[in-house]
Amino acid sequence: MHELSITQDILNIALQEAKNAHACKINKISIVVGQASGIVPDSVQFCFDEMKKGSIANEASLDFTIVPTQVKCRRCQHVSSPKDIIWMCDKCGSGEVDIIAGRELYLNSIEAEQEEAYENRSS
Ligand SMILES: [Zn+2]
């Protein structure tokens, strides 16, 4: 399963970032997923819910930003936004297109609680 290793990577990066920031708890992890990346958000969510157990991301939620697929026609240079997985030009119907958006897959941001918050409380 493709999503398994990807989710592991995302979680590892998030945990590392949180560690660097001296965070004690991760509240939210935002990731950007392109429609053409082949990644199914539901599968990532499922893997994440299993993997986060026992880590400081145990109560973290996943936030997906979906980037629509965009293809550019090699014949007429027209840019289309196909709604399904059949990639072709809206204008001339050519199937000779290049994907210019929608292959994104990266960790956008994390929301975490700092350890300092607890220190401040006692002072
Ligand atoms: Zn075209």
Coordinates of N, CA, C and O and ligand atoms in Angstrom, one line a residue:
M1 N 0.8 -1.2 0.0 CA 0.0 0.0 0.0 C 0.9 1.3 0.0 O 1.7 1.5 0.9
H2 N 0.7 2.1 -1.0 CA 1.4 3.3 -1.3 C 1.3 4.3 -0.1 O 2.3 4.9 0.3
E3 N 0.1 4.4 0.4 CA -0.1 5.4 1.4 C 0.6 5.2 2.7 O 0.9 6.1 3.5
L4 N 0.9 3.9 2.9 CA 1.5 3.5 4.2 C 2.9 4.2 4.4 O 3.1 4.8 5.4
S5 N 3.7 4.1 3.4 CA 5.1 4.7 3.6 C 5.0 6.2 3.5 O 5.8 6.9 4.2
I6 N 4.1 6.7 2.7 CA 3.9 8.2 2.6 C 3.5 8.8 4.0 O 4.0 9.8 4.4
T7 N 2.5 8.1 4.6 CA 2.0 8.5 5.9 C 3.1 8.5 6.9 O 3.2 9.4 7.7
Q8 N 3.9 7.4 6.9 CA 5.0 7.3 7.8 C 6.0 8.4 7.6 O 6.4 9.0 8.6
D9 N 6.3 8.8 6.4 CA 7.2 9.9 6.1 C 6.6 11.2 6.7 O 7.4 12.0 7.3
I10 N 5.4 11.4 6.4 CA 4.7 12.7 6.9 C 4.8 12.8 8.4 O 5.1 13.8 9.0
L11 N 4.4 11.7 9.0 CA 4.4 11.6 10.5 C 5.8 11.8 11.0 O 6.0 12.6 12.0
N12 N 6.8 11.2 10.4 CA 8.2 11.3 10.9 C 8.7 12.8 10.8 O 9.3 13.3 11.7
I13 N 8.3 13.4 9.6 CA 8.7 14.8 9.5 C 8.1 15.7 10.5 O 8.7 16.5 11.1
A14 N 6.8 15.5 10.7 CA 6.0 16.2 11.7 C 6.6 16.1 13.1 O 6.7 17.0 13.9
L15 N 6.9 14.8 13.4 CA 7.5 14.6 14.8 C 8.9 15.2 14.9 O 9.2 15.8 16.0
Q16 N 9.6 15.2 13.9 CA 11.0 15.8 13.9 C 10.8 17.3 14.0 O 11.5 18.0 14.8
E17 N 9.9 17.9 13.3 CA 9.7 19.4 13.4 C 9.2 19.8 14.8 O 9.7 20.8 15.3
A18 N 8.3 19.0 15.3 CA 7.8 19.2 16.7 C 9.0 19.1 17.7 O 9.0 20.0 18.6
K19 N 9.8 18.2 17.5 CA 11.0 18.0 18.4 C 11.9 19.2 18.3 O 12.4 19.7 19.3
N20 N 12.2 19.7 17.1 CA 13.0 20.8 16.9 C 12.5 22.1 17.5 O 13.2 22.9 18.0
A21 N 11.1 22.1 17.6 CA 10.5 23.3 18.1 C 10.2 23.1 19.6 O 9.5 23.9 20.2
H22 N 10.7 22.1 20.2 CA 10.4 21.7 21.6 C 9.0 21.6 21.9 O 8.5 22.1 22.9
A23 N 8.2 21.1 21.0 CA 6.8 20.9 21.2 C 6.5 19.7 22.0 O 7.3 18.7 21.9
C24 N 5.4 19.7 22.8 CA 5.1 18.5 23.6 C 3.9 17.8 23.0 O 3.6 16.6 23.4
K25 N 3.2 18.4 22.1 CA 2.0 17.8 21.6 C 1.7 18.4 20.2 O 1.8 19.6 20.0
I26 N 1.3 17.6 19.2 CA 0.9 18.1 17.9 C -0.6 18.0 17.8 O -1.2 17.0 18.2
N27 N -1.1 19.2 17.5 CA -2.6 19.3 17.4 C -3.1 19.1 16.0 O -4.2 18.5 15.8
K28 N -2.4 19.5 15.0 CA -2.9 19.4 13.6 C -1.7 19.3 12.7 O -0.7 20.0 12.8
I29 N -1.9 18.5 11.7 CA -0.9 18.4 10.6 C -1.6 18.7 9.3 O -2.6 18.0 8.9
S30 N -1.1 19.7 8.6 CA -1.7 20.0 7.3 C -0.8 19.5 6.1 O 0.4 19.8 6.1
I31 N -1.4 18.8 5.2 CA -0.7 18.3 4.1 C -1.4 18.7 2.8 O -2.6 18.9 2.7
V32 N -0.6 18.9 1.8 CA -1.1 19.3 0.4 C -1.0 18.0 -0.5 O 0.0 17.4 -0.6
V33 N -2.1 17.7 -1.0 CA -2.2 16.5 -1.9 C -2.8 16.9 -3.3 O -3.9 17.4 -3.4
G34 N -2.0 16.6 -4.3 CA -2.5 16.9 -5.7 C -3.4 15.7 -6.1 O -3.2 14.6 -5.7
Q35 N -4.4 16.1 -6.9 CA -5.4 15.1 -7.3 C -4.7 14.1 -8.2 O -5.2 12.9 -8.3
A36 N -3.7 14.4 -8.9 CA -3.0 13.5 -9.8 C -1.9 12.8 -9.1 O -1.1 12.0 -9.7
S37 N -1.7 12.9 -7.8 CA -0.6 12.3 -7.1 C -0.9 10.8 -6.9 O 0.0 10.0 -6.5
G38 N -2.1 10.4 -7.0 CA -2.5 9.0 -6.8 C -2.7 8.7 -5.3 O -3.0 7.5 -5.0
I39 N -2.7 9.7 -4.5 CA -2.8 9.5 -3.1 C -4.3 9.6 -2.7 O -5.0 10.6 -3.1
V40 N -4.8 8.7 -1.9 CA -6.2 8.7 -1.5 C -6.2 9.3 0.0 O -5.7 8.6 0.9
P41 N -6.7 10.5 0.2 CA -6.7 11.0 1.5 C -7.3 10.1 2.6 O -6.8 10.1 3.7
D42 N -8.4 9.4 2.3 CA -9.0 8.5 3.3 C -8.0 7.4 3.7 O -8.0 7.1 4.9
S43 N -7.2 6.9 2.8 CA -6.2 5.9 3.1 C -5.1 6.5 4.0 O -4.7 5.8 5.0
V44 N -4.7 7.7 3.7 CA -3.7 8.4 4.5 C -4.2 8.6 5.9 O -3.5 8.3 6.9
Q45 N -5.5 9.0 6.0 CA -6.1 9.3 7.3 C -6.2 8.0 8.1 O -5.9 8.0 9.3
F46 N -6.5 6.9 7.4 CA -6.6 5.6 8.1 C -5.2 5.2 8.7 O -5.1 4.8 9.8
C47 N -4.2 5.3 7.8 CA -2.8 4.9 8.2 C -2.4 5.8 9.4 O -1.8 5.4 10.4
F48 N -2.7 7.1 9.2 CA -2.3 8.1 10.2 C -2.8 7.8 11.6 O -2.1 7.8 12.6
D49 N -4.1 7.4 11.6 CA -4.8 7.1 12.9 C -4.2 6.0 13.6 O -4.2 5.9 14.8
E50 N -3.6 5.0 12.8 CA -3.0 3.8 13.4 C -1.6 4.2 13.9 O -1.1 3.8 15.0
M51 N -0.9 5.0 13.1 CA 0.6 5.3 13.3 C 0.8 6.3 14.4 O 1.8 6.3 15.1
K52 N -0.2 7.2 14.6 CA 0.0 8.3 15.6 C -0.1 7.8 17.0 O 0.4 8.5 18.0
K53 N -0.6 6.6 17.2 CA -0.8 6.1 18.6 C 0.5 6.0 19.3 O 1.5 5.5 18.8
G54 N 0.5 6.5 20.6 CA 1.7 6.4 21.4 C 2.7 7.5 21.1 O 3.7 7.6 21.8
S55 N 2.5 8.4 20.1 CA 3.4 9.5 19.8 C 2.8 10.8 20.3 O 1.6 10.8 20.8
I56 N 3.5 11.9 20.2 CA 3.0 13.1 20.7 C 1.9 13.7 19.7 O 1.3 14.7 19.9
A57 N 1.7 13.0 18.6 CA 0.7 13.3 17.6 C -0.6 12.5 17.8 O -1.5 12.5 17.0
N58 N -0.6 11.8 19.0 CA -1.7 10.9 19.3 C -3.1 11.6 19.1 O -4.0 10.9 18.7
E59 N -3.2 12.9 19.4 CA -4.5 13.6 19.3 C -4.6 14.5 18.1 O -5.5 15.3 18.0
A60 N -3.6 14.4 17.3 CA -3.5 15.3 16.1 C -4.5 15.0 15.1 O -4.9 13.8 14.8
S61 N -5.0 16.0 14.4 CA -5.9 15.8 13.3 C -5.1 16.0 12.0 O -4.2 16.8 12.0
L62 N -5.6 15.5 10.9 CA -5.0 15.7 9.6 C -5.8 16.6 8.8 O -7.1 16.5 8.8
D63 N -5.2 17.6 8.2 CA -5.9 18.5 7.3 C -5.4 18.4 5.9 O -4.2 18.6 5.7
F64 N -6.3 18.1 5.0 CA -5.9 18.0 3.6 C -6.2 19.2 2.8 O -7.3 19.7 2.8
T65 N -5.3 19.6 2.0 CA -5.5 20.7 1.0 C -5.4 20.0 -0.4 O -4.3 19.5 -0.7
I66 N -6.4 19.9 -1.1 CA -6.4 19.2 -2.4 C -6.1 20.2 -3.5 O -6.8 21.2 -3.7
V67 N -5.1 19.8 -4.3 CA -4.7 20.7 -5.4 C -5.3 20.0 -6.7 O -5.0 18.9 -7.0
P68 N -6.2 20.8 -7.4 CA -6.8 20.2 -8.6 C -5.7 19.9 -9.7 O -4.8 20.7 -9.8
T69 N -6.0 18.9 -10.5 CA -5.1 18.6 -11.6 C -5.3 19.7 -12.7 O -6.4 20.1 -13.0
Q70 N -4.1 20.1 -13.3 CA -4.2 21.0 -14.4 C -3.2 20.4 -15.5 O -2.1 20.0 -15.2
V71 N -3.7 20.4 -16.7 CA -2.9 19.9 -17.8 C -2.8 20.9 -18.9 O -3.7 21.7 -19.1
K72 N -1.6 21.0 -19.5 CA -1.4 21.9 -20.6 C -1.2 21.2 -21.9 O -0.5 20.2 -22.0
C73 N -2.0 21.6 -22.9 CA -2.0 20.9 -24.2 C -0.7 21.2 -25.0 O -0.2 22.4 -25.0
R74 N -0.1 20.2 -25.5 CA 1.1 20.4 -26.3 C 0.8 21.0 -27.7 O 1.7 21.5 -28.3
R75 N -0.4 20.8 -28.2 CA -0.7 21.3 -29.5 C -1.1 22.8 -29.5 O -0.6 23.6 -30.2
C76 N -2.1 23.1 -28.6 CA -2.6 24.5 -28.6 C -2.3 25.3 -27.3 O -2.7 26.4 -27.2
Q77 N -1.5 24.7 -26.4 CA -1.0 25.3 -25.2 C -2.2 25.7 -24.2 O -1.9 26.4 -23.3
H78 N -3.4 25.2 -24.5 CA -4.5 25.5 -23.6 C -4.4 24.7 -22.3 O -3.9 23.6 -22.3
V79 N -4.7 25.4 -21.2 CA -4.6 24.7 -19.9 C -6.0 24.3 -19.5 O -7.0 25.1 -19.4
S80 N -6.2 23.0 -19.2 CA -7.5 22.5 -18.8 C -7.4 21.9 -17.3 O -6.3 21.6 -16.9
S81 N -8.5 21.8 -16.7 CA -8.6 21.2 -15.4 C -9.5 20.0 -15.5 O -10.7 20.1 -15.2
P82 N -9.0 18.9 -15.8 CA -9.8 17.7 -16.0 C -10.4 17.2 -14.6 O -9.7 17.3 -13.6
K83 N -11.6 16.8 -14.7 CA -12.3 16.4 -13.5 C -12.1 14.9 -13.1 O -12.2 14.5 -12.0
D84 N -11.7 14.1 -14.1 CA -11.5 12.7 -13.8 C -10.0 12.4 -14.2 O -9.2 13.3 -14.4
I85 N -9.8 11.1 -14.3 CA -8.4 10.7 -14.6 C -8.1 10.6 -16.1 O -7.0 10.2 -16.5
I86 N -9.1 11.0 -16.9 CA -8.8 11.0 -18.4 C -8.3 12.4 -18.7 O -9.0 13.4 -18.6
W87 N -7.0 12.5 -18.9 CA -6.4 13.8 -19.2 C -6.4 14.2 -20.6 O -5.6 13.6 -21.4
M88 N -7.2 15.2 -21.0 CA -7.1 15.7 -22.4 C -7.5 17.2 -22.4 O -8.0 17.7 -21.5
C89 N -7.2 17.8 -23.6 CA -7.4 19.2 -23.7 C -8.9 19.5 -23.9 O -9.6 18.9 -24.7
D90 N -9.3 20.5 -23.1 CA -10.7 21.0 -23.2 C -11.0 21.6 -24.6 O -12.2 21.5 -25.0
K91 N -10.0 22.2 -25.1 CA -10.2 23.0 -26.3 C -10.2 22.2 -27.6 O -11.1 22.3 -28.4
C92 N -9.1 21.4 -27.8 CA -9.0 20.7 -29.1 C -9.1 19.2 -28.9 O -9.1 18.5 -29.9
G93 N -9.3 18.7 -27.7 CA -9.5 17.3 -27.5 C -8.3 16.4 -27.6 O -8.4 15.2 -27.5
S94 N -7.1 17.1 -27.7 CA -5.9 16.3 -27.8 C -5.5 15.6 -26.5 O -5.8 16.1 -25.4
G95 N -5.0 14.4 -26.6 CA -4.6 13.7 -25.4 C -3.1 13.9 -25.1 O -2.6 13.4 -24.1
E96 N -2.5 14.8 -25.9 CA -1.1 15.1 -25.7 C -0.9 16.3 -24.8 O -0.8 17.4 -25.2
V97 N -1.0 15.9 -23.5 CA -1.0 17.0 -22.5 C 0.1 16.8 -21.5 O 0.5 15.6 -21.2
D98 N 0.6 17.8 -20.9 CA 1.6 17.7 -19.8 C 0.9 18.1 -18.5 O 0.1 19.1 -18.5
I99 N 1.1 17.4 -17.4 CA 0.5 17.7 -16.1 C 1.4 18.9 -15.5 O 2.6 18.8 -15.4
I100 N 0.7 20.0 -15.3 CA 1.4 21.1 -14.7 C 1.1 21.4 -13.3 O 1.7 22.2 -12.6
A101 N 0.0 20.8 -12.8 CA -0.4 20.9 -11.4 C -1.1 19.6 -11.0 O -1.8 19.0 -11.8
G102 N -1.0 19.3 -9.7 CA -1.8 18.1 -9.2 C -1.0 17.0 -8.8 O -1.5 16.0 -8.3
R103 N 0.4 17.1 -8.9 CA 1.2 16.0 -8.5 C 1.8 16.3 -7.1 O 2.7 15.6 -6.6
E104 N 1.4 17.4 -6.5 CA 1.9 17.8 -5.2 C 1.7 16.8 -4.1 O 0.7 16.1 -4.1
L105 N 2.6 16.7 -3.3 CA 2.5 15.9 -2.0 C 3.5 16.4 -1.0 O 4.7 16.1 -1.2
Y106 N 3.1 17.1 -0.1 CA 4.0 17.6 0.9 C 3.4 18.0 2.2 O 2.2 18.3 2.2
L107 N 4.1 18.1 3.3 CA 3.7 18.5 4.6 C 3.7 20.1 4.5 O 4.7 20.7 4.2
N108 N 2.5 20.7 4.7 CA 2.4 22.1 4.6 C 2.8 22.8 6.0 O 3.6 23.7 6.0
S109 N 2.1 22.4 7.0 CA 2.4 23.0 8.3 C 1.9 22.1 9.5 O 1.1 21.2 9.2
I110 N 2.5 22.3 10.6 CA 2.0 21.6 11.8 C 1.6 22.6 12.9 O 2.2 23.7 13.0
E111 N 0.6 22.3 13.7 CA 0.3 23.1 14.8 C 0.6 22.2 16.0 O 0.1 21.1 16.2
A112 N 1.5 22.8 16.9 CA 1.9 22.1 18.1 C 1.9 23.0 19.3 O 1.9 24.2 19.2
E113 N 1.9 22.3 20.4 CA 1.9 23.1 21.7 C 3.4 23.0 22.2 O 4.0 22.0 22.2
Q114 N 3.8 24.2 22.6 CA 5.2 24.3 23.1 C 5.3 23.9 24.6 O 4.3 24.1 25.4
E115 N 6.4 23.4 24.9 CA 6.6 23.0 26.4 C 6.6 24.3 27.3 O 6.3 24.2 28.4
E116 N 7.0 25.4 26.7 CA 7.1 26.6 27.5 C 5.7 27.0 28.1 O 5.7 27.6 29.1
A117 N 4.7 26.6 27.4 CA 3.3 26.9 27.9 C 3.1 26.4 29.3 O 2.4 27.0 30.1
Y118 N 3.7 25.3 29.6 CA 3.5 24.7 30.9 C 4.4 25.4 31.9 O 4.1 25.6 33.1
E119 N 5.6 25.8 31.5 CA 6.5 26.5 32.4 C 5.9 27.9 32.8 O 6.0 28.3 33.9
N120 N 5.3 28.5 31.8 CA 4.7 29.8 32.1 C 3.6 29.8 33.1 O 3.4 30.7 33.8
R121 N 2.9 28.6 33.1 CA 1.7 28.5 33.9 C 2.1 28.6 35.4 O 1.4 29.1 36.3
S122 N 3.3 28.1 35.8 CA 3.7 28.0 37.2 C 4.4 29.3 37.6 O 4.6 29.5 38.8
S123 N 4.7 30.2 36.7 CA 5.4 31.4 37.1 C 4.4 32.6 37.3 O 3.3 32.5 37.0
Ligands
ZN1 ZN -5.4 21.6 -27.2

